[in-house]
Amino acid sequence: MYLEHFGLAEPPFRITPHTEFFYQGAERGTTLEALQYAILHGEGLVKLTGEVGAGKTMLCRVLMERLPPNIELAYLANPSLSRDEILLTIADELKLDLANTHNRIRALQDALIARYAAGRQVVVLIDEAHAMPVESLEEIRLLSNLEHGHHKLMQIVLVGQPELDTKLGEQHMRQLRERITHSFQLAPLRQRDVGEYLMFRMRTAGYRGPNLFTPRAERMIAKESEGLTRRLNILADKALISAFAAGHHQIGIIEARAAIKDSNFRQRTRGIWHKSAMTLGILLLGLLTGAAGAHWLDLPAQFIKHTANVKPAKAAPPAIHPAPQQPTLTVTPAPPSAPPIDPTTESAPTPEAQAAPLSPQAPESLFIARLEESRNVMSRQSAEHYTVLLSAAPRDARKELANLLVQAARKLPIDGLYLYPTTNRNGVPYYGLSYGVFTDQASAAQALAKLPEELRRDHPLLRSIGGIRSEMWRE
């Protein structure tokens, strides 16, 4: 949604590997060349390890593209294969039918010898090798013994997380460990490389302006990401969204801080959350990719302030007016070009037209009514629609959130306020309060950007309906 705003031809920080975005700095290009040499000239197993999100899969994709045409590649992405399935999967990748063959190893060896005689070399690349069962790793050891004369018939590359080194360090893995002749480690980016990496991705995506990230923002993002490229991509992408929503053309400390809060790669606790747990999960990445999972992060401190300080609501008067001395939650909806979607219509009337007097319900009664209605609305909406998150509270702070719901209803049409319960990955239950349903993320972002200044300081956030629906009512 921010491509035109920054003059981009495509998203610069996708987490799925696109080889044109391969960054060759920070010794990554050197590692790729060494890996190629080891595969083409080595006589044993090759191992590549790196932390989660360090860029191993990207490196493997680039490697696969750059291998010469005489290489036949078998790529195994499923590490949970049994030892029999390993053999059959390799055969399938090489277009060999061994399913009905009695001596499969012999048949595979004959096929490999024929390829060797024709000047072809077989390379088996096993991703996520750290998750392989021990018996499957033993099968890999046996396959590495296949030879013709003095030449190996199959070059095997094991790619995995540091747990692979731990597994290979066990005593019963000694024979396999001894066959590894080349080991490579993909280290995280150093802080001094982060700025260059970010701008390389931006330039590759079509950006032609000056350096977009301030030095302070680069340092903040580098520290939070710990140099892991997947985290860098997530943080940079969220920072771009934050800048777009605010109409900015540079990523400074405000945008970097917002991205860090939304991602929460390092668990933090604040205020009333200190005793209860981590807070709200925000799927900002899912907003861009359509995924329905969630990242779990700290709730902005301003949300906590609202839920902690809201006073019990009195019975509603015949006509509702804002209470100027209370910390009310107010939202200005999007303009007609980006209207919220009503559960039954394509556009919602303005708050003034909808905000009829509330019946004198107790906050708890209103809370229950909106909770049930929200279930119906969320189940009917497209998973690709979006809503604006206003606040959240742990289940044990339900009373405070109920009071806040009444406060919000003084300014917003009650039919546009939604409540949903969920549980974070630590098993801590909470409620979320959101407003509106929008057809696309751009419309939701525009609505968010037009919120009053005092509310935008509270960092309202976007959620996909699919992401919310995947979390709802997980008791």
Short mmCIF file of C-alpha atoms in Angstrom, two decimals:
data_model
loop_
_atom_site.label_atom_id
_atom_site.label_comp_id
_atom_site.label_asym_id
_atom_site.label_seq_id
_atom_site.Cartn_x
_atom_site.Cartn_y
_atom_site.Cartn_z
CA MET A 1 0.00 0.00 0.00
CA TYR A 2 3.01 2.31 0.33
CA LEU A 3 4.64 1.55 -3.03
CA GLU A 4 3.54 4.73 -4.79
CA HIS A 5 4.27 6.83 -1.70
CA PHE A 6 7.96 5.85 -1.82
CA GLY A 7 8.26 5.39 -5.58
CA LEU A 8 8.68 1.62 -5.43
CA ALA A 9 8.01 -0.90 -8.17
CA GLU A 10 7.54 -3.81 -5.75
CA PRO A 11 7.62 -4.49 -2.00
CA PRO A 12 11.24 -4.26 -0.82
CA PHE A 13 11.02 -6.27 2.38
CA ARG A 14 9.12 -9.46 1.63
CA ILE A 15 10.20 -12.34 3.83
CA THR A 16 9.72 -14.92 1.07
CA PRO A 17 13.00 -15.39 -0.82
CA HIS A 18 13.30 -13.42 -4.07
CA THR A 19 16.78 -13.98 -5.41
CA GLU A 20 17.10 -10.55 -7.03
CA PHE A 21 17.13 -9.18 -3.48
CA PHE A 22 20.12 -11.30 -2.42
CA TYR A 23 22.53 -9.07 -0.51
CA GLN A 24 26.14 -9.99 -1.25
CA GLY A 25 27.65 -7.78 1.44
CA ALA A 26 28.64 -8.89 4.96
CA GLU A 27 30.53 -11.87 3.46
CA ARG A 28 27.37 -13.40 2.05
CA GLY A 29 28.65 -13.29 -1.51
CA THR A 30 31.91 -14.89 -0.38
CA THR A 31 30.03 -17.62 1.46
CA LEU A 32 27.98 -18.33 -1.66
CA GLU A 33 31.11 -18.69 -3.80
CA ALA A 34 32.77 -20.97 -1.25
CA LEU A 35 29.64 -23.08 -1.05
CA GLN A 36 29.57 -23.43 -4.84
CA TYR A 37 33.20 -24.50 -4.90
CA ALA A 38 32.69 -27.06 -2.13
CA ILE A 39 29.75 -28.59 -3.97
CA LEU A 40 31.46 -28.76 -7.35
CA HIS A 41 34.87 -29.94 -6.14
CA GLY A 42 34.26 -31.53 -2.75
CA GLU A 43 34.40 -35.20 -1.93
CA GLY A 44 32.35 -35.22 1.25
CA LEU A 45 29.26 -33.76 2.84
CA VAL A 46 28.78 -29.99 3.03
CA LYS A 47 27.07 -28.30 5.99
CA LEU A 48 25.58 -24.80 6.27
CA THR A 49 24.15 -23.57 9.57
CA GLY A 50 22.63 -20.31 10.73
CA GLU A 51 20.10 -18.93 13.17
CA VAL A 52 16.39 -18.79 12.38
CA GLY A 53 15.88 -15.91 9.96
CA ALA A 54 19.57 -15.49 9.11
CA GLY A 55 18.95 -15.93 5.37
CA LYS A 56 19.77 -19.60 4.77
CA THR A 57 16.82 -20.25 2.47
CA MET A 58 17.63 -17.17 0.37
CA LEU A 59 21.24 -18.32 0.05
CA CYS A 60 20.09 -21.79 -1.01
CA ARG A 61 17.75 -20.36 -3.66
CA VAL A 62 20.54 -18.25 -5.13
CA LEU A 63 22.88 -21.24 -5.01
CA MET A 64 20.37 -23.36 -6.91
CA GLU A 65 20.11 -20.71 -9.63
CA ARG A 66 23.88 -20.38 -10.02
CA LEU A 67 24.85 -24.03 -10.24
CA PRO A 68 26.04 -24.99 -13.75
CA PRO A 69 23.66 -26.79 -16.14
CA ASN A 70 25.35 -30.17 -15.74
CA ILE A 71 24.14 -30.30 -12.13
CA GLU A 72 21.00 -32.29 -11.34
CA LEU A 73 19.55 -30.98 -8.10
CA ALA A 74 17.31 -32.79 -5.64
CA TYR A 75 15.91 -30.29 -3.13
CA LEU A 76 14.34 -31.73 0.04
CA ALA A 77 12.37 -29.18 2.06
CA ASN A 78 10.56 -31.65 4.33
CA PRO A 79 12.90 -32.73 7.13
CA SER A 80 10.49 -35.18 8.77
CA LEU A 81 10.88 -37.87 6.12
CA SER A 82 11.63 -41.40 7.28
CA ARG A 83 14.72 -43.19 5.97
CA ASP A 84 12.66 -45.00 3.31
CA GLU A 85 10.92 -41.78 2.31
CA ILE A 86 14.27 -40.00 1.99
CA LEU A 87 15.42 -42.46 -0.65
CA LEU A 88 12.13 -42.37 -2.56
CA THR A 89 11.99 -38.57 -2.44
CA ILE A 90 15.50 -38.24 -3.85
CA ALA A 91 14.59 -40.70 -6.59
CA ASP A 92 11.43 -38.76 -7.36
CA GLU A 93 13.40 -35.50 -7.60
CA LEU A 94 15.72 -37.22 -10.08
CA LYS A 95 12.72 -38.64 -11.96
CA LEU A 96 13.54 -42.23 -11.06
CA ASP A 97 10.84 -44.80 -10.27
CA LEU A 98 12.08 -46.93 -7.40
CA ALA A 99 8.72 -47.64 -5.77
CA ASN A 100 8.50 -51.21 -7.09
CA THR A 101 12.22 -51.92 -7.08
CA HIS A 102 13.47 -54.62 -4.72
CA ASN A 103 17.03 -53.31 -4.28
CA ARG A 104 16.49 -49.56 -4.28
CA ILE A 105 20.01 -48.57 -3.27
CA ARG A 106 21.46 -50.64 -6.13
CA ALA A 107 19.00 -49.16 -8.61
CA LEU A 108 19.82 -45.65 -7.44
CA GLN A 109 23.55 -46.32 -7.71
CA ASP A 110 23.17 -47.61 -11.28
CA ALA A 111 21.23 -44.47 -12.24
CA LEU A 112 23.88 -42.24 -10.63
CA ILE A 113 26.68 -44.07 -12.48
CA ALA A 114 24.86 -43.50 -15.77
CA ARG A 115 24.59 -39.79 -15.01
CA TYR A 116 28.25 -39.63 -14.04
CA ALA A 117 29.24 -41.29 -17.32
CA ALA A 118 27.19 -38.65 -19.16
CA GLY A 119 29.09 -35.85 -17.41
CA ARG A 120 26.34 -34.96 -15.01
CA GLN A 121 26.63 -34.45 -11.25
CA VAL A 122 23.88 -35.03 -8.70
CA VAL A 123 23.53 -32.68 -5.73
CA VAL A 124 21.07 -33.31 -2.90
CA LEU A 125 20.27 -30.20 -0.85
CA ILE A 126 18.42 -30.90 2.40
CA ASP A 127 16.86 -27.87 4.08
CA GLU A 128 15.88 -27.82 7.78
CA ALA A 129 18.23 -30.75 8.33
CA HIS A 130 18.34 -30.09 12.08
CA ALA A 131 14.79 -31.48 12.31
CA MET A 132 15.58 -34.78 10.60
CA PRO A 133 15.07 -37.99 12.58
CA VAL A 134 18.26 -39.77 13.58
CA GLU A 135 17.48 -42.77 11.36
CA SER A 136 17.04 -40.46 8.36
CA LEU A 137 20.44 -38.88 9.02
CA GLU A 138 21.88 -42.38 9.13
CA GLU A 139 20.38 -43.02 5.68
CA ILE A 140 22.11 -39.86 4.47
CA ARG A 141 25.41 -41.28 5.72
CA LEU A 142 24.84 -44.48 3.76
CA LEU A 143 23.95 -42.56 0.61
CA SER A 144 27.14 -40.54 0.94
CA ASN A 145 29.06 -43.81 0.53
CA LEU A 146 27.87 -44.31 -3.06
CA GLU A 147 30.97 -44.11 -5.25
CA HIS A 148 32.25 -45.02 -8.70
CA GLY A 149 35.97 -45.60 -8.72
CA HIS A 150 37.38 -42.69 -6.73
CA HIS A 151 34.46 -40.35 -7.29
CA LYS A 152 31.43 -39.65 -5.17
CA LEU A 153 28.21 -40.14 -7.10
CA MET A 154 26.14 -37.80 -4.96
CA GLN A 155 27.11 -34.52 -3.28
CA ILE A 156 24.96 -33.90 -0.19
CA VAL A 157 24.43 -30.49 1.42
CA LEU A 158 22.89 -30.24 4.90
CA VAL A 159 21.32 -26.88 5.76
CA GLY A 160 19.92 -26.19 9.21
CA GLN A 161 19.83 -24.25 12.43
CA PRO A 162 22.58 -24.48 15.09
CA GLU A 163 20.71 -27.45 16.56
CA LEU A 164 22.13 -29.43 13.64
CA ASP A 165 25.63 -28.99 15.09
CA THR A 166 24.33 -30.13 18.46
CA LYS A 167 22.78 -33.24 16.95
CA LEU A 168 25.89 -34.06 14.94
CA GLY A 169 27.99 -33.64 18.09
CA GLU A 170 26.33 -36.63 19.71
CA GLN A 171 28.42 -39.77 19.96
CA HIS A 172 26.19 -41.92 17.76
CA MET A 173 26.49 -39.31 14.97
CA ARG A 174 30.29 -39.56 14.84
CA GLN A 175 30.45 -41.46 11.55
CA LEU A 176 28.25 -38.92 9.78
CA ARG A 177 30.11 -36.02 11.38
CA GLU A 178 33.45 -37.35 10.12
CA ARG A 179 32.17 -37.29 6.53
CA ILE A 180 31.53 -33.52 6.60
CA THR A 181 34.47 -31.92 4.80
CA HIS A 182 33.19 -28.34 4.48
CA SER A 183 31.24 -26.42 7.13
CA PHE A 184 29.88 -22.91 6.70
CA GLN A 185 28.09 -20.64 9.13
CA LEU A 186 25.81 -17.80 8.02
CA ALA A 187 26.28 -15.15 10.68
CA PRO A 188 23.82 -12.30 11.41
CA LEU A 189 24.58 -8.92 9.87
CA ARG A 190 26.79 -6.60 11.87
CA GLN A 191 25.34 -3.25 12.87
CA ARG A 192 27.48 -1.40 10.35
CA ASP A 193 26.03 -3.56 7.54
CA VAL A 194 22.37 -2.97 8.37
CA GLY A 195 22.01 0.46 6.77
CA GLU A 196 23.59 -0.76 3.54
CA TYR A 197 21.36 -3.84 3.55
CA LEU A 198 18.17 -1.81 4.01
CA MET A 199 19.01 0.62 1.22
CA PHE A 200 20.10 -2.22 -1.08
CA ARG A 201 16.63 -3.72 -0.75
CA MET A 202 15.01 -0.33 -1.31
CA ARG A 203 17.11 0.37 -4.43
CA THR A 204 16.41 -3.07 -5.83
CA ALA A 205 12.67 -2.42 -5.39
CA GLY A 206 12.95 0.80 -7.42
CA TYR A 207 13.60 3.52 -4.83
CA ARG A 208 15.63 6.41 -6.27
CA GLY A 209 15.64 8.95 -3.46
CA PRO A 210 18.15 9.76 -0.71
CA ASN A 211 18.89 7.46 2.21
CA LEU A 212 15.49 6.73 3.72
CA PHE A 213 16.55 5.58 7.19
CA THR A 214 18.14 8.00 9.63
CA PRO A 215 21.29 6.74 11.43
CA ARG A 216 19.38 6.56 14.71
CA ALA A 217 16.60 4.50 13.12
CA GLU A 218 19.16 2.16 11.57
CA ARG A 219 20.79 1.58 14.95
CA MET A 220 17.44 0.92 16.63
CA ILE A 221 16.38 -1.54 13.94
CA ALA A 222 19.80 -3.23 13.95
CA LYS A 223 19.73 -3.71 17.71
CA GLU A 224 16.18 -5.05 17.79
CA SER A 225 16.72 -7.42 14.85
CA GLU A 226 20.03 -8.73 16.20
CA GLY A 227 21.21 -8.70 12.58
CA LEU A 228 18.78 -11.41 11.41
CA THR A 229 17.58 -10.55 7.92
CA ARG A 230 14.05 -11.83 8.43
CA ARG A 231 13.61 -9.56 11.43
CA LEU A 232 15.19 -6.68 9.53
CA ASN A 233 12.67 -7.16 6.74
CA ILE A 234 9.74 -7.26 9.14
CA LEU A 235 10.86 -4.18 11.06
CA ALA A 236 11.68 -2.17 7.95
CA ASP A 237 8.36 -3.07 6.34
CA LYS A 238 6.42 -1.97 9.42
CA ALA A 239 8.44 1.24 9.60
CA LEU A 240 7.50 2.03 5.99
CA ILE A 241 3.83 1.44 6.79
CA SER A 242 4.09 3.74 9.80
CA ALA A 243 5.70 6.48 7.71
CA PHE A 244 3.10 6.07 4.98
CA ALA A 245 0.23 6.29 7.47
CA ALA A 246 1.69 9.51 8.89
CA GLY A 247 2.49 10.98 5.47
CA HIS A 248 6.26 10.97 6.12
CA HIS A 249 8.98 10.26 3.56
CA GLN A 250 11.76 9.34 5.98
CA ILE A 251 12.14 6.61 8.57
CA GLY A 252 13.17 8.17 11.88
CA ILE A 253 13.04 7.13 15.50
CA ILE A 254 9.24 7.47 15.67
CA GLU A 255 8.69 5.01 12.82
CA ALA A 256 11.43 2.69 14.07
CA ARG A 257 9.99 2.70 17.58
CA ALA A 258 6.48 1.92 16.24
CA ALA A 259 7.84 -1.01 14.22
CA ILE A 260 9.72 -2.35 17.23
CA LYS A 261 6.64 -2.13 19.45
CA ASP A 262 4.54 -3.92 16.87
CA SER A 263 7.06 -6.73 16.47
CA ASN A 264 8.28 -7.30 20.03
CA PHE A 265 11.05 -9.70 19.20
CA ARG A 266 12.26 -9.16 22.75
CA GLN A 267 9.55 -9.76 25.33
CA ARG A 268 8.76 -6.79 27.54
CA THR A 269 6.20 -6.00 30.23
CA ARG A 270 4.72 -2.70 31.27
CA GLY A 271 2.20 -1.31 33.75
CA ILE A 272 -0.76 -3.51 34.45
CA TRP A 273 0.71 -6.23 32.20
CA HIS A 274 3.63 -6.81 34.56
CA LYS A 275 1.84 -9.50 36.53
CA SER A 276 -0.32 -10.93 33.82
CA ALA A 277 1.74 -11.49 30.65
CA MET A 278 2.64 -10.48 27.18
CA THR A 279 -0.13 -8.57 25.49
CA LEU A 280 -1.84 -8.14 22.23
CA GLY A 281 -0.64 -9.97 19.09
CA ILE A 282 -0.47 -7.86 15.94
CA LEU A 283 -0.34 -9.44 12.50
CA LEU A 284 1.11 -6.53 10.59
CA LEU A 285 3.09 -8.90 8.42
CA GLY A 286 -0.08 -10.86 7.78
CA LEU A 287 -1.69 -7.65 6.58
CA LEU A 288 0.76 -7.58 3.71
CA THR A 289 1.01 -11.26 2.90
CA GLY A 290 -2.53 -12.40 3.65
CA ALA A 291 -1.25 -14.84 6.25
CA ALA A 292 -3.48 -15.59 9.18
CA GLY A 293 -0.85 -16.15 11.85
CA ALA A 294 0.14 -13.51 14.37
CA HIS A 295 3.17 -11.85 15.93
CA TRP A 296 2.81 -11.33 19.66
CA LEU A 297 3.91 -8.02 21.06
CA ASP A 298 3.62 -5.44 23.78
CA LEU A 299 0.60 -3.22 23.77
CA PRO A 300 1.48 0.46 23.47
CA ALA A 301 1.62 2.05 26.92
CA GLN A 302 -1.12 4.50 25.98
CA PHE A 303 -3.59 1.63 25.57
CA ILE A 304 -2.76 0.52 29.07
CA LYS A 305 -3.31 4.05 30.33
CA HIS A 306 -6.80 4.10 28.89
CA THR A 307 -7.88 0.76 30.28
CA ALA A 308 -6.33 1.46 33.65
CA ASN A 309 -7.76 4.94 34.15
CA VAL A 310 -11.28 4.64 32.78
CA LYS A 311 -13.82 5.41 35.47
CA PRO A 312 -16.98 3.33 35.85
CA ALA A 313 -19.59 4.60 33.42
CA LYS A 314 -22.86 6.02 34.67
CA ALA A 315 -26.21 5.20 33.13
CA ALA A 316 -26.36 6.73 29.67
CA PRO A 317 -28.42 9.95 29.36
CA PRO A 318 -31.10 10.33 26.67
CA ALA A 319 -28.57 11.88 24.29
CA ILE A 320 -24.91 10.96 24.46
CA HIS A 321 -22.27 13.68 24.40
CA PRO A 322 -18.53 13.35 24.90
CA ALA A 323 -17.34 13.73 28.47
CA PRO A 324 -14.55 16.29 28.09
CA GLN A 325 -12.77 15.55 31.38
CA GLN A 326 -12.59 11.77 30.90
CA PRO A 327 -9.90 9.92 28.94
CA THR A 328 -12.37 8.95 26.24
CA LEU A 329 -11.40 6.99 23.18
CA THR A 330 -12.44 8.90 20.07
CA VAL A 331 -12.06 7.89 16.44
CA THR A 332 -12.80 9.84 13.31
CA PRO A 333 -13.87 7.34 10.65
CA ALA A 334 -12.46 7.28 7.14
CA PRO A 335 -13.84 9.69 4.52
CA PRO A 336 -16.40 8.44 1.98
CA SER A 337 -13.58 7.15 -0.24
CA ALA A 338 -12.71 4.53 2.38
CA PRO A 339 -15.85 3.75 4.38
CA PRO A 340 -16.02 1.04 7.00
CA ILE A 341 -18.04 -1.96 5.92
CA ASP A 342 -21.22 -2.46 7.87
CA PRO A 343 -22.13 -6.08 8.55
CA THR A 344 -25.09 -5.78 6.21
CA THR A 345 -24.23 -2.88 3.88
CA GLU A 346 -21.29 -1.80 1.77
CA SER A 347 -20.72 1.46 3.65
CA ALA A 348 -21.49 2.72 7.09
CA PRO A 349 -23.29 6.01 7.77
CA THR A 350 -21.35 8.74 9.48
CA PRO A 351 -21.02 8.52 13.27
CA GLU A 352 -23.37 11.47 13.63
CA ALA A 353 -26.03 9.60 11.68
CA GLN A 354 -25.55 6.35 13.56
CA ALA A 355 -24.69 7.40 17.09
CA ALA A 356 -28.17 7.17 18.49
CA PRO A 357 -28.68 7.38 22.26
CA LEU A 358 -27.58 4.24 24.03
CA SER A 359 -30.03 2.42 26.20
CA PRO A 360 -29.10 2.61 29.89
CA GLN A 361 -27.30 -0.73 29.78
CA ALA A 362 -24.71 -1.55 32.37
CA PRO A 363 -21.22 -1.71 30.88
CA GLU A 364 -21.14 -5.48 31.41
CA SER A 365 -24.43 -5.97 29.52
CA LEU A 366 -23.18 -3.86 26.63
CA PHE A 367 -19.91 -5.78 26.67
CA ILE A 368 -21.69 -9.13 26.38
CA ALA A 369 -23.98 -7.86 23.61
CA ARG A 370 -21.08 -6.53 21.52
CA LEU A 371 -19.05 -9.68 22.11
CA GLU A 372 -21.79 -11.87 20.66
CA GLU A 373 -22.49 -9.52 17.75
CA SER A 374 -18.78 -9.32 16.98
CA ARG A 375 -18.68 -13.10 16.67
CA ASN A 376 -21.36 -12.94 13.99
CA VAL A 377 -19.74 -10.05 12.13
CA MET A 378 -16.23 -11.47 12.14
CA SER A 379 -17.45 -14.86 10.91
CA ARG A 380 -19.20 -13.26 7.90
CA GLN A 381 -16.49 -10.87 6.75
CA SER A 382 -13.79 -11.74 4.24
CA ALA A 383 -10.51 -12.77 5.81
CA GLU A 384 -8.84 -10.16 3.60
CA HIS A 385 -10.70 -7.25 5.21
CA TYR A 386 -9.17 -5.13 7.96
CA THR A 387 -10.15 -3.41 11.19
CA VAL A 388 -8.55 -0.69 13.33
CA LEU A 389 -7.52 -1.93 16.76
CA LEU A 390 -8.34 0.62 19.46
CA SER A 391 -7.37 -1.10 22.70
CA ALA A 392 -6.97 -4.37 24.55
CA ALA A 393 -6.99 -5.69 28.09
CA PRO A 394 -6.38 -8.97 29.90
CA ARG A 395 -9.47 -11.00 30.69
CA ASP A 396 -9.09 -10.07 34.36
CA ALA A 397 -9.38 -6.40 33.34
CA ARG A 398 -12.67 -7.00 31.56
CA LYS A 399 -14.52 -4.45 33.71
CA GLU A 400 -12.15 -1.67 32.66
CA LEU A 401 -12.53 -2.57 28.99
CA ALA A 402 -16.32 -2.65 29.37
CA ASN A 403 -16.19 0.89 30.73
CA LEU A 404 -13.94 1.89 27.86
CA LEU A 405 -16.45 0.41 25.41
CA VAL A 406 -19.11 2.71 26.82
CA GLN A 407 -16.74 5.65 26.55
CA ALA A 408 -15.98 4.82 22.91
CA ALA A 409 -19.67 4.51 22.15
CA ARG A 410 -20.13 8.16 23.12
CA LYS A 411 -18.28 9.13 19.95
CA LEU A 412 -18.62 6.17 17.61
CA PRO A 413 -21.58 4.21 16.26
CA ILE A 414 -21.95 1.27 18.57
CA ASP A 415 -22.54 -1.10 15.64
CA GLY A 416 -19.02 -0.36 14.45
CA LEU A 417 -17.32 -1.37 17.70
CA TYR A 418 -16.15 -4.97 17.94
CA LEU A 419 -14.85 -7.12 20.79
CA TYR A 420 -13.01 -10.36 20.40
CA PRO A 421 -11.43 -12.75 22.91
CA THR A 422 -8.24 -14.66 22.25
CA THR A 423 -5.24 -16.21 23.94
CA ASN A 424 -1.62 -15.38 23.22
CA ARG A 425 1.05 -18.00 22.66
CA ASN A 426 1.90 -18.00 26.37
CA GLY A 427 -1.68 -18.99 27.14
CA VAL A 428 -2.66 -15.59 28.57
CA PRO A 429 -6.25 -14.63 27.62
CA TYR A 430 -7.25 -11.08 26.70
CA TYR A 431 -9.91 -9.05 24.85
CA GLY A 432 -9.37 -6.75 21.89
CA LEU A 433 -11.53 -3.71 21.03
CA SER A 434 -11.58 -2.59 17.39
CA TYR A 435 -13.53 -0.26 15.15
CA GLY A 436 -14.78 -0.62 11.58
CA VAL A 437 -14.22 -3.17 8.84
CA PHE A 438 -12.43 -2.03 5.68
CA THR A 439 -12.17 -3.65 2.29
CA ASP A 440 -8.39 -3.37 2.06
CA GLN A 441 -5.36 -2.42 4.08
CA ALA A 442 -4.89 0.88 2.24
CA SER A 443 -8.36 2.05 3.26
CA ALA A 444 -7.77 0.99 6.84
CA ALA A 445 -4.41 2.77 6.87
CA GLN A 446 -6.00 5.94 5.50
CA ALA A 447 -8.63 5.81 8.21
CA LEU A 448 -5.96 5.26 10.82
CA ALA A 449 -3.94 8.20 9.48
CA LYS A 450 -6.96 10.51 9.77
CA LEU A 451 -7.56 9.77 13.43
CA PRO A 452 -7.28 12.74 15.80
CA GLU A 453 -3.74 13.59 16.85
CA GLU A 454 -4.33 12.60 20.46
CA LEU A 455 -5.51 9.15 19.37
CA ARG A 456 -2.72 8.62 16.87
CA ARG A 457 -0.27 9.12 19.71
CA ASP A 458 -1.77 5.94 21.17
CA HIS A 459 -0.56 4.00 18.11
CA PRO A 460 -3.81 2.38 16.92
CA LEU A 461 -3.01 -0.68 14.86
CA LEU A 462 -4.39 -2.58 11.88
CA ARG A 463 -5.54 -6.18 12.09
CA SER A 464 -6.66 -8.47 9.32
CA ILE A 465 -10.03 -10.12 9.87
CA GLY A 466 -8.44 -13.43 8.97
CA GLY A 467 -5.80 -12.95 11.65
CA ILE A 468 -8.38 -12.06 14.28
CA ARG A 469 -10.68 -14.88 13.26
CA SER A 470 -7.89 -17.43 13.58
CA GLU A 471 -7.36 -16.32 17.19
CA MET A 472 -10.96 -15.78 18.33
CA TRP A 473 -12.57 -17.80 21.05
CA ARG A 474 -9.55 -20.00 21.68
CA GLU A 475 -10.36 -20.87 25.23
#
